[in-house]
Amino acid sequence: STSASWTKVWSALEGRSDDGRVVGVSTGGNDGSGPPVLVQVATEDLVVLELPRSRKNGLSKNLRKFLADETVTKVFCDSAANRDILSLGLTPETPGVLNLDKVAKEHFGQPAAQRGLARIAGLVLGARVDKGGGNCMQEFEKSTASSIEEFSETALRYAAMEARASLQVWRALRSALDSHEAKPPKVVVRDMKEGEALEDENIDDEIANLERRLFGADGGAPPR
């Protein structure tokens, strides 16, 4: 990311009410030994990607400023151990930090295993979704990259999708809870392929709409 990218993030949040000052946050290559390999921050129109381990001081000044701003709601989809949240110097109790997994437990009950982003999206949209991306996760976990350009385009799109999906799913979940229309899962969807809309005659159009919101109408690469 660059200072110009962060300027766009702040511009996107400027002047918005609390409900509008919300972003999605995710990490990649987080083994618990320090800052993650990758940090993704998503607004509605922009995804900022940073490589903390490529920096001598870890998190950039811009990222630290963002994380310290308690007026911005940061939506994670983290495990019960809060590994992503803790790796960025935050806690589950930090003002402005929201964990989708915790919210899902409060409203949909305690699952037998961690739900994760795909299953929570399924609860909200009425279909189970497999987001795929196993190879992308391995790419981040094994990485010693010093530049974003060292990652494959597929991995970068997957990383951007995770952060943006966290934001979009939170908005959809909040809307569903407000209207008391959260739907139970009803179908199983095949694995998602990169850049491919999740379309099937038995799946709500909302699934395809979500994918288009995540990747854009043309399926292009995420901004960074």
PDB file of C-alpha atoms in Angstrom:
ATOM      1  CA  SER A   1       0.000   0.000   0.000  1.00  0.00           C
ATOM      2  CA  THR A   2       0.985   3.636  -0.334  1.00  0.00           C
ATOM      3  CA  SER A   3       0.129   6.820   1.514  1.00  0.00           C
ATOM      4  CA  ALA A   4      -2.155   7.648  -1.408  1.00  0.00           C
ATOM      5  CA  SER A   5      -4.100   4.411  -0.797  1.00  0.00           C
ATOM      6  CA  TRP A   6      -4.590   5.272   2.862  1.00  0.00           C
ATOM      7  CA  THR A   7      -5.672   8.776   1.914  1.00  0.00           C
ATOM      8  CA  LYS A   8      -8.429   7.147  -0.161  1.00  0.00           C
ATOM      9  CA  VAL A   9      -9.439   5.017   2.834  1.00  0.00           C
ATOM     10  CA  TRP A  10      -9.785   8.068   5.079  1.00  0.00           C
ATOM     11  CA  SER A  11     -11.616   9.964   2.346  1.00  0.00           C
ATOM     12  CA  ALA A  12     -14.087   7.086   2.014  1.00  0.00           C
ATOM     13  CA  LEU A  13     -14.808   7.253   5.760  1.00  0.00           C
ATOM     14  CA  GLU A  14     -14.782  11.021   6.151  1.00  0.00           C
ATOM     15  CA  GLY A  15     -18.071  12.622   7.080  1.00  0.00           C
ATOM     16  CA  ARG A  16     -19.874   9.312   7.505  1.00  0.00           C
ATOM     17  CA  SER A  17     -22.005   8.400  10.493  1.00  0.00           C
ATOM     18  CA  ASP A  18     -20.932   5.575  12.781  1.00  0.00           C
ATOM     19  CA  ASP A  19     -22.840   3.058  10.624  1.00  0.00           C
ATOM     20  CA  GLY A  20     -20.821   4.165   7.605  1.00  0.00           C
ATOM     21  CA  ARG A  21     -17.419   4.105   9.291  1.00  0.00           C
ATOM     22  CA  VAL A  22     -17.035   0.348   8.897  1.00  0.00           C
ATOM     23  CA  VAL A  23     -14.292  -1.633   7.164  1.00  0.00           C
ATOM     24  CA  GLY A  24     -13.444  -5.288   6.717  1.00  0.00           C
ATOM     25  CA  VAL A  25     -10.097  -6.534   8.036  1.00  0.00           C
ATOM     26  CA  SER A  26      -8.355  -9.848   7.465  1.00  0.00           C
ATOM     27  CA  THR A  27      -4.854 -11.301   7.597  1.00  0.00           C
ATOM     28  CA  GLY A  28      -2.832 -13.911   5.721  1.00  0.00           C
ATOM     29  CA  GLY A  29       0.131 -15.990   6.864  1.00  0.00           C
ATOM     30  CA  ASN A  30      -0.646 -15.514  10.531  1.00  0.00           C
ATOM     31  CA  ASP A  31       1.223 -18.189  12.486  1.00  0.00           C
ATOM     32  CA  GLY A  32       1.087 -16.441  15.852  1.00  0.00           C
ATOM     33  CA  SER A  33       4.816 -15.699  15.930  1.00  0.00           C
ATOM     34  CA  GLY A  34       4.422 -11.962  15.356  1.00  0.00           C
ATOM     35  CA  PRO A  35       2.666  -9.735  12.854  1.00  0.00           C
ATOM     36  CA  PRO A  36       1.014 -11.565   9.948  1.00  0.00           C
ATOM     37  CA  VAL A  37       2.579 -11.764   6.504  1.00  0.00           C
ATOM     38  CA  LEU A  38      -0.335  -9.856   4.982  1.00  0.00           C
ATOM     39  CA  VAL A  39      -2.988  -7.443   6.281  1.00  0.00           C
ATOM     40  CA  GLN A  40      -6.042  -6.561   4.184  1.00  0.00           C
ATOM     41  CA  VAL A  41      -8.284  -3.555   4.895  1.00  0.00           C
ATOM     42  CA  ALA A  42     -11.419  -3.136   2.771  1.00  0.00           C
ATOM     43  CA  THR A  43     -13.829  -0.267   2.273  1.00  0.00           C
ATOM     44  CA  GLU A  44     -16.727  -0.520  -0.157  1.00  0.00           C
ATOM     45  CA  ASP A  45     -14.516   0.531  -3.072  1.00  0.00           C
ATOM     46  CA  LEU A  46     -10.910  -0.129  -2.080  1.00  0.00           C
ATOM     47  CA  VAL A  47      -8.770  -2.881  -0.573  1.00  0.00           C
ATOM     48  CA  VAL A  48      -5.433  -1.901   0.978  1.00  0.00           C
ATOM     49  CA  LEU A  49      -2.840  -4.680   1.241  1.00  0.00           C
ATOM     50  CA  GLU A  50       0.171  -4.410   3.562  1.00  0.00           C
ATOM     51  CA  LEU A  51       3.148  -6.668   4.344  1.00  0.00           C
ATOM     52  CA  PRO A  52       4.078  -6.059   7.999  1.00  0.00           C
ATOM     53  CA  ARG A  53       6.885  -8.640   8.043  1.00  0.00           C
ATOM     54  CA  SER A  54       8.627  -6.876   5.175  1.00  0.00           C
ATOM     55  CA  ARG A  55       9.015  -3.784   7.356  1.00  0.00           C
ATOM     56  CA  LYS A  56      11.655  -3.329  10.008  1.00  0.00           C
ATOM     57  CA  ASN A  57       9.108  -1.881  12.420  1.00  0.00           C
ATOM     58  CA  GLY A  58       6.244  -4.192  11.494  1.00  0.00           C
ATOM     59  CA  LEU A  59       2.956  -2.353  11.045  1.00  0.00           C
ATOM     60  CA  SER A  60       3.211   0.832   9.006  1.00  0.00           C
ATOM     61  CA  LYS A  61       2.450   4.236  10.486  1.00  0.00           C
ATOM     62  CA  ASN A  62      -0.712   4.457   8.415  1.00  0.00           C
ATOM     63  CA  LEU A  63      -1.915   1.033   9.525  1.00  0.00           C
ATOM     64  CA  ARG A  64      -1.191   1.849  13.174  1.00  0.00           C
ATOM     65  CA  LYS A  65      -3.169   5.072  12.885  1.00  0.00           C
ATOM     66  CA  PHE A  66      -6.072   3.204  11.360  1.00  0.00           C
ATOM     67  CA  LEU A  67      -6.068   0.476  14.013  1.00  0.00           C
ATOM     68  CA  ALA A  68      -5.914   3.074  16.807  1.00  0.00           C
ATOM     69  CA  ASP A  69      -8.979   4.952  15.538  1.00  0.00           C
ATOM     70  CA  GLU A  70     -11.806   3.744  17.763  1.00  0.00           C
ATOM     71  CA  THR A  71     -14.414   5.577  15.667  1.00  0.00           C
ATOM     72  CA  VAL A  72     -13.902   3.083  12.830  1.00  0.00           C
ATOM     73  CA  THR A  73     -15.571  -0.317  13.215  1.00  0.00           C
ATOM     74  CA  LYS A  74     -13.156  -3.038  12.118  1.00  0.00           C
ATOM     75  CA  VAL A  75     -14.966  -6.212  11.101  1.00  0.00           C
ATOM     76  CA  PHE A  76     -12.938  -9.412  11.449  1.00  0.00           C
ATOM     77  CA  CYS A  77     -14.037 -12.998  10.982  1.00  0.00           C
ATOM     78  CA  ASP A  78     -11.682 -14.470  13.537  1.00  0.00           C
ATOM     79  CA  SER A  79     -11.377 -17.681  15.539  1.00  0.00           C
ATOM     80  CA  ALA A  80     -12.329 -18.024  19.196  1.00  0.00           C
ATOM     81  CA  ALA A  81      -8.634 -17.470  19.960  1.00  0.00           C
ATOM     82  CA  ASN A  82      -8.819 -14.074  18.198  1.00  0.00           C
ATOM     83  CA  ARG A  83      -5.489 -14.687  16.478  1.00  0.00           C
ATOM     84  CA  ASP A  84      -5.990 -12.097  13.737  1.00  0.00           C
ATOM     85  CA  ILE A  85      -7.173  -9.446  16.162  1.00  0.00           C
ATOM     86  CA  LEU A  86      -4.350 -10.036  18.646  1.00  0.00           C
ATOM     87  CA  SER A  87      -1.680 -10.125  15.919  1.00  0.00           C
ATOM     88  CA  LEU A  88      -2.496  -6.490  15.107  1.00  0.00           C
ATOM     89  CA  GLY A  89      -2.111  -5.306  18.686  1.00  0.00           C
ATOM     90  CA  LEU A  90      -5.858  -5.249  19.347  1.00  0.00           C
ATOM     91  CA  THR A  91      -8.086  -7.225  21.703  1.00  0.00           C
ATOM     92  CA  PRO A  92     -11.699  -8.401  21.368  1.00  0.00           C
ATOM     93  CA  GLU A  93     -12.598  -5.693  23.887  1.00  0.00           C
ATOM     94  CA  THR A  94     -10.917  -2.861  21.953  1.00  0.00           C
ATOM     95  CA  PRO A  95     -13.575  -0.280  21.009  1.00  0.00           C
ATOM     96  CA  GLY A  96     -14.405  -0.592  17.335  1.00  0.00           C
ATOM     97  CA  VAL A  97     -13.375  -4.263  17.012  1.00  0.00           C
ATOM     98  CA  LEU A  98     -16.097  -6.673  15.868  1.00  0.00           C
ATOM     99  CA  ASN A  99     -15.707 -10.418  15.327  1.00  0.00           C
ATOM    100  CA  LEU A 100     -18.297 -11.916  12.959  1.00  0.00           C
ATOM    101  CA  ASP A 101     -17.810 -15.350  14.467  1.00  0.00           C
ATOM    102  CA  LYS A 102     -18.777 -14.056  17.915  1.00  0.00           C
ATOM    103  CA  VAL A 103     -21.816 -12.222  16.535  1.00  0.00           C
ATOM    104  CA  ALA A 104     -22.922 -15.371  14.715  1.00  0.00           C
ATOM    105  CA  LYS A 105     -22.686 -17.402  17.928  1.00  0.00           C
ATOM    106  CA  GLU A 106     -24.844 -14.860  19.735  1.00  0.00           C
ATOM    107  CA  HIS A 107     -27.580 -14.947  17.102  1.00  0.00           C
ATOM    108  CA  PHE A 108     -27.380 -18.417  15.545  1.00  0.00           C
ATOM    109  CA  GLY A 109     -26.153 -20.457  18.501  1.00  0.00           C
ATOM    110  CA  GLN A 110     -22.949 -22.290  19.423  1.00  0.00           C
ATOM    111  CA  PRO A 111     -21.743 -24.508  16.532  1.00  0.00           C
ATOM    112  CA  ALA A 112     -19.913 -27.817  16.898  1.00  0.00           C
ATOM    113  CA  ALA A 113     -16.908 -26.245  15.147  1.00  0.00           C
ATOM    114  CA  GLN A 114     -15.846 -22.767  14.123  1.00  0.00           C
ATOM    115  CA  ARG A 115     -18.149 -21.472  11.402  1.00  0.00           C
ATOM    116  CA  GLY A 116     -15.777 -19.229   9.507  1.00  0.00           C
ATOM    117  CA  LEU A 117     -16.661 -16.599   6.935  1.00  0.00           C
ATOM    118  CA  ALA A 118     -18.133 -18.946   4.313  1.00  0.00           C
ATOM    119  CA  ARG A 119     -20.591 -20.584   6.712  1.00  0.00           C
ATOM    120  CA  ILE A 120     -21.657 -17.267   8.224  1.00  0.00           C
ATOM    121  CA  ALA A 121     -22.270 -15.942   4.725  1.00  0.00           C
ATOM    122  CA  GLY A 122     -24.386 -19.038   4.156  1.00  0.00           C
ATOM    123  CA  LEU A 123     -26.479 -18.385   7.257  1.00  0.00           C
ATOM    124  CA  VAL A 124     -27.146 -14.844   6.119  1.00  0.00           C
ATOM    125  CA  LEU A 125     -27.775 -15.567   2.441  1.00  0.00           C
ATOM    126  CA  GLY A 126     -29.569 -18.871   2.845  1.00  0.00           C
ATOM    127  CA  ALA A 127     -26.956 -21.141   1.211  1.00  0.00           C
ATOM    128  CA  ARG A 128     -23.747 -22.818   2.248  1.00  0.00           C
ATOM    129  CA  VAL A 129     -20.753 -21.464   0.352  1.00  0.00           C
ATOM    130  CA  ASP A 130     -17.248 -22.886   0.041  1.00  0.00           C
ATOM    131  CA  LYS A 131     -14.930 -19.985  -0.743  1.00  0.00           C
ATOM    132  CA  GLY A 132     -11.979 -22.252  -1.664  1.00  0.00           C
ATOM    133  CA  GLY A 133      -8.537 -20.683  -1.573  1.00  0.00           C
ATOM    134  CA  GLY A 134      -6.499 -23.404   0.153  1.00  0.00           C
ATOM    135  CA  ASN A 135      -3.562 -22.934  -2.207  1.00  0.00           C
ATOM    136  CA  CYS A 136      -3.692 -19.178  -1.650  1.00  0.00           C
ATOM    137  CA  MET A 137      -3.458 -19.631   2.111  1.00  0.00           C
ATOM    138  CA  GLN A 138      -0.410 -21.855   1.666  1.00  0.00           C
ATOM    139  CA  GLU A 139       1.176 -19.181  -0.499  1.00  0.00           C
ATOM    140  CA  PHE A 140       0.890 -16.654   2.325  1.00  0.00           C
ATOM    141  CA  GLU A 141       1.922 -19.087   5.052  1.00  0.00           C
ATOM    142  CA  LYS A 142       5.166 -19.987   3.279  1.00  0.00           C
ATOM    143  CA  SER A 143       5.930 -16.456   2.162  1.00  0.00           C
ATOM    144  CA  THR A 144       9.008 -14.364   2.895  1.00  0.00           C
ATOM    145  CA  ALA A 145       7.880 -11.782   0.330  1.00  0.00           C
ATOM    146  CA  SER A 146       9.106  -8.220   0.582  1.00  0.00           C
ATOM    147  CA  SER A 147       6.698  -6.927  -2.063  1.00  0.00           C
ATOM    148  CA  ILE A 148       3.035  -7.454  -2.949  1.00  0.00           C
ATOM    149  CA  GLU A 149       4.124  -8.183  -6.524  1.00  0.00           C
ATOM    150  CA  GLU A 150       5.738 -11.445  -5.371  1.00  0.00           C
ATOM    151  CA  PHE A 151       2.311 -13.000  -4.792  1.00  0.00           C
ATOM    152  CA  SER A 152       0.204 -14.482  -7.553  1.00  0.00           C
ATOM    153  CA  GLU A 153      -2.766 -12.495  -8.826  1.00  0.00           C
ATOM    154  CA  THR A 154      -5.040 -15.318  -7.681  1.00  0.00           C
ATOM    155  CA  ALA A 155      -3.725 -15.106  -4.114  1.00  0.00           C
ATOM    156  CA  LEU A 156      -4.115 -11.319  -4.024  1.00  0.00           C
ATOM    157  CA  ARG A 157      -7.691 -11.519  -5.290  1.00  0.00           C
ATOM    158  CA  TYR A 158      -8.468 -14.150  -2.663  1.00  0.00           C
ATOM    159  CA  ALA A 159      -6.963 -11.985   0.090  1.00  0.00           C
ATOM    160  CA  ALA A 160      -8.914  -8.937  -1.044  1.00  0.00           C
ATOM    161  CA  MET A 161     -12.087 -11.025  -1.240  1.00  0.00           C
ATOM    162  CA  GLU A 162     -11.725 -12.129   2.393  1.00  0.00           C
ATOM    163  CA  ALA A 163     -11.546  -8.583   3.746  1.00  0.00           C
ATOM    164  CA  ARG A 164     -14.284  -7.249   1.503  1.00  0.00           C
ATOM    165  CA  ALA A 165     -16.498 -10.261   2.204  1.00  0.00           C
ATOM    166  CA  SER A 166     -16.178  -9.631   5.952  1.00  0.00           C
ATOM    167  CA  LEU A 167     -17.516  -6.123   5.393  1.00  0.00           C
ATOM    168  CA  GLN A 168     -20.315  -7.204   3.047  1.00  0.00           C
ATOM    169  CA  VAL A 169     -21.415 -10.119   5.203  1.00  0.00           C
ATOM    170  CA  TRP A 170     -21.555  -7.881   8.285  1.00  0.00           C
ATOM    171  CA  ARG A 171     -23.757  -5.408   6.429  1.00  0.00           C
ATOM    172  CA  ALA A 172     -26.020  -8.221   5.237  1.00  0.00           C
ATOM    173  CA  LEU A 173     -26.125  -9.812   8.697  1.00  0.00           C
ATOM    174  CA  ARG A 174     -26.955  -6.546  10.409  1.00  0.00           C
ATOM    175  CA  SER A 175     -29.716  -5.877   7.891  1.00  0.00           C
ATOM    176  CA  ALA A 176     -31.126  -9.383   8.365  1.00  0.00           C
ATOM    177  CA  LEU A 177     -31.055  -9.100  12.150  1.00  0.00           C
ATOM    178  CA  ASP A 178     -32.699  -5.688  12.013  1.00  0.00           C
ATOM    179  CA  SER A 179     -35.517  -7.102   9.904  1.00  0.00           C
ATOM    180  CA  HIS A 180     -35.588 -10.491  11.705  1.00  0.00           C
ATOM    181  CA  GLU A 181     -35.164 -12.267   8.375  1.00  0.00           C
ATOM    182  CA  ALA A 182     -31.934 -14.209   8.881  1.00  0.00           C
ATOM    183  CA  LYS A 183     -32.309 -17.396   6.848  1.00  0.00           C
ATOM    184  CA  PRO A 184     -31.141 -20.947   7.730  1.00  0.00           C
ATOM    185  CA  PRO A 185     -28.816 -22.743   5.304  1.00  0.00           C
ATOM    186  CA  LYS A 186     -30.706 -24.737   2.693  1.00  0.00           C
ATOM    187  CA  VAL A 187     -28.376 -25.891  -0.107  1.00  0.00           C
ATOM    188  CA  VAL A 188     -24.795 -26.975  -0.613  1.00  0.00           C
ATOM    189  CA  VAL A 189     -22.788 -25.153  -3.271  1.00  0.00           C
ATOM    190  CA  ARG A 190     -19.804 -26.536  -5.194  1.00  0.00           C
ATOM    191  CA  ASP A 191     -16.348 -25.039  -4.563  1.00  0.00           C
ATOM    192  CA  MET A 192     -15.924 -21.522  -5.817  1.00  0.00           C
ATOM    193  CA  LYS A 193     -13.449 -20.962  -8.610  1.00  0.00           C
ATOM    194  CA  GLU A 194     -11.549 -17.701  -8.780  1.00  0.00           C
ATOM    195  CA  GLY A 195     -13.437 -15.000 -10.633  1.00  0.00           C
ATOM    196  CA  GLU A 196     -16.496 -17.198 -11.142  1.00  0.00           C
ATOM    197  CA  ALA A 197     -19.957 -16.177 -10.031  1.00  0.00           C
ATOM    198  CA  LEU A 198     -21.734 -18.613  -7.722  1.00  0.00           C
ATOM    199  CA  GLU A 199     -24.730 -19.285  -9.906  1.00  0.00           C
ATOM    200  CA  ASP A 200     -27.099 -22.228  -9.787  1.00  0.00           C
ATOM    201  CA  GLU A 201     -30.805 -22.527 -10.443  1.00  0.00           C
ATOM    202  CA  ASN A 202     -31.366 -23.618  -6.829  1.00  0.00           C
ATOM    203  CA  ILE A 203     -29.394 -20.753  -5.250  1.00  0.00           C
ATOM    204  CA  ASP A 204     -30.755 -17.339  -4.365  1.00  0.00           C
ATOM    205  CA  ASP A 205     -29.634 -14.568  -6.701  1.00  0.00           C
ATOM    206  CA  GLU A 206     -28.117 -12.948  -3.618  1.00  0.00           C
ATOM    207  CA  ILE A 207     -25.196 -15.396  -3.825  1.00  0.00           C
ATOM    208  CA  ALA A 208     -24.221 -14.218  -7.289  1.00  0.00           C
ATOM    209  CA  ASN A 209     -24.821 -10.623  -6.248  1.00  0.00           C
ATOM    210  CA  LEU A 210     -22.445 -11.028  -3.309  1.00  0.00           C
ATOM    211  CA  GLU A 211     -19.716 -12.419  -5.558  1.00  0.00           C
ATOM    212  CA  ARG A 212     -20.132  -9.512  -7.958  1.00  0.00           C
ATOM    213  CA  ARG A 213     -19.877  -7.059  -5.063  1.00  0.00           C
ATOM    214  CA  LEU A 214     -16.682  -8.778  -3.906  1.00  0.00           C
ATOM    215  CA  PHE A 215     -14.895  -9.032  -7.259  1.00  0.00           C
ATOM    216  CA  GLY A 216     -16.609  -6.316  -9.302  1.00  0.00           C
ATOM    217  CA  ALA A 217     -18.861  -6.695 -12.296  1.00  0.00           C
ATOM    218  CA  ASP A 218     -15.959  -7.493 -14.620  1.00  0.00           C
ATOM    219  CA  GLY A 219     -14.215  -9.990 -12.332  1.00  0.00           C
ATOM    220  CA  GLY A 220     -11.068  -7.876 -12.402  1.00  0.00           C
ATOM    221  CA  ALA A 221      -8.237  -7.820  -9.901  1.00  0.00           C
ATOM    222  CA  PRO A 222      -8.759  -5.974  -6.598  1.00  0.00           C
ATOM    223  CA  PRO A 223      -7.392  -2.448  -6.214  1.00  0.00           C
ATOM    224  CA  ARG A 224      -4.347  -2.079  -4.008  1.00  0.00           C
TER     225      ARG A 224
END
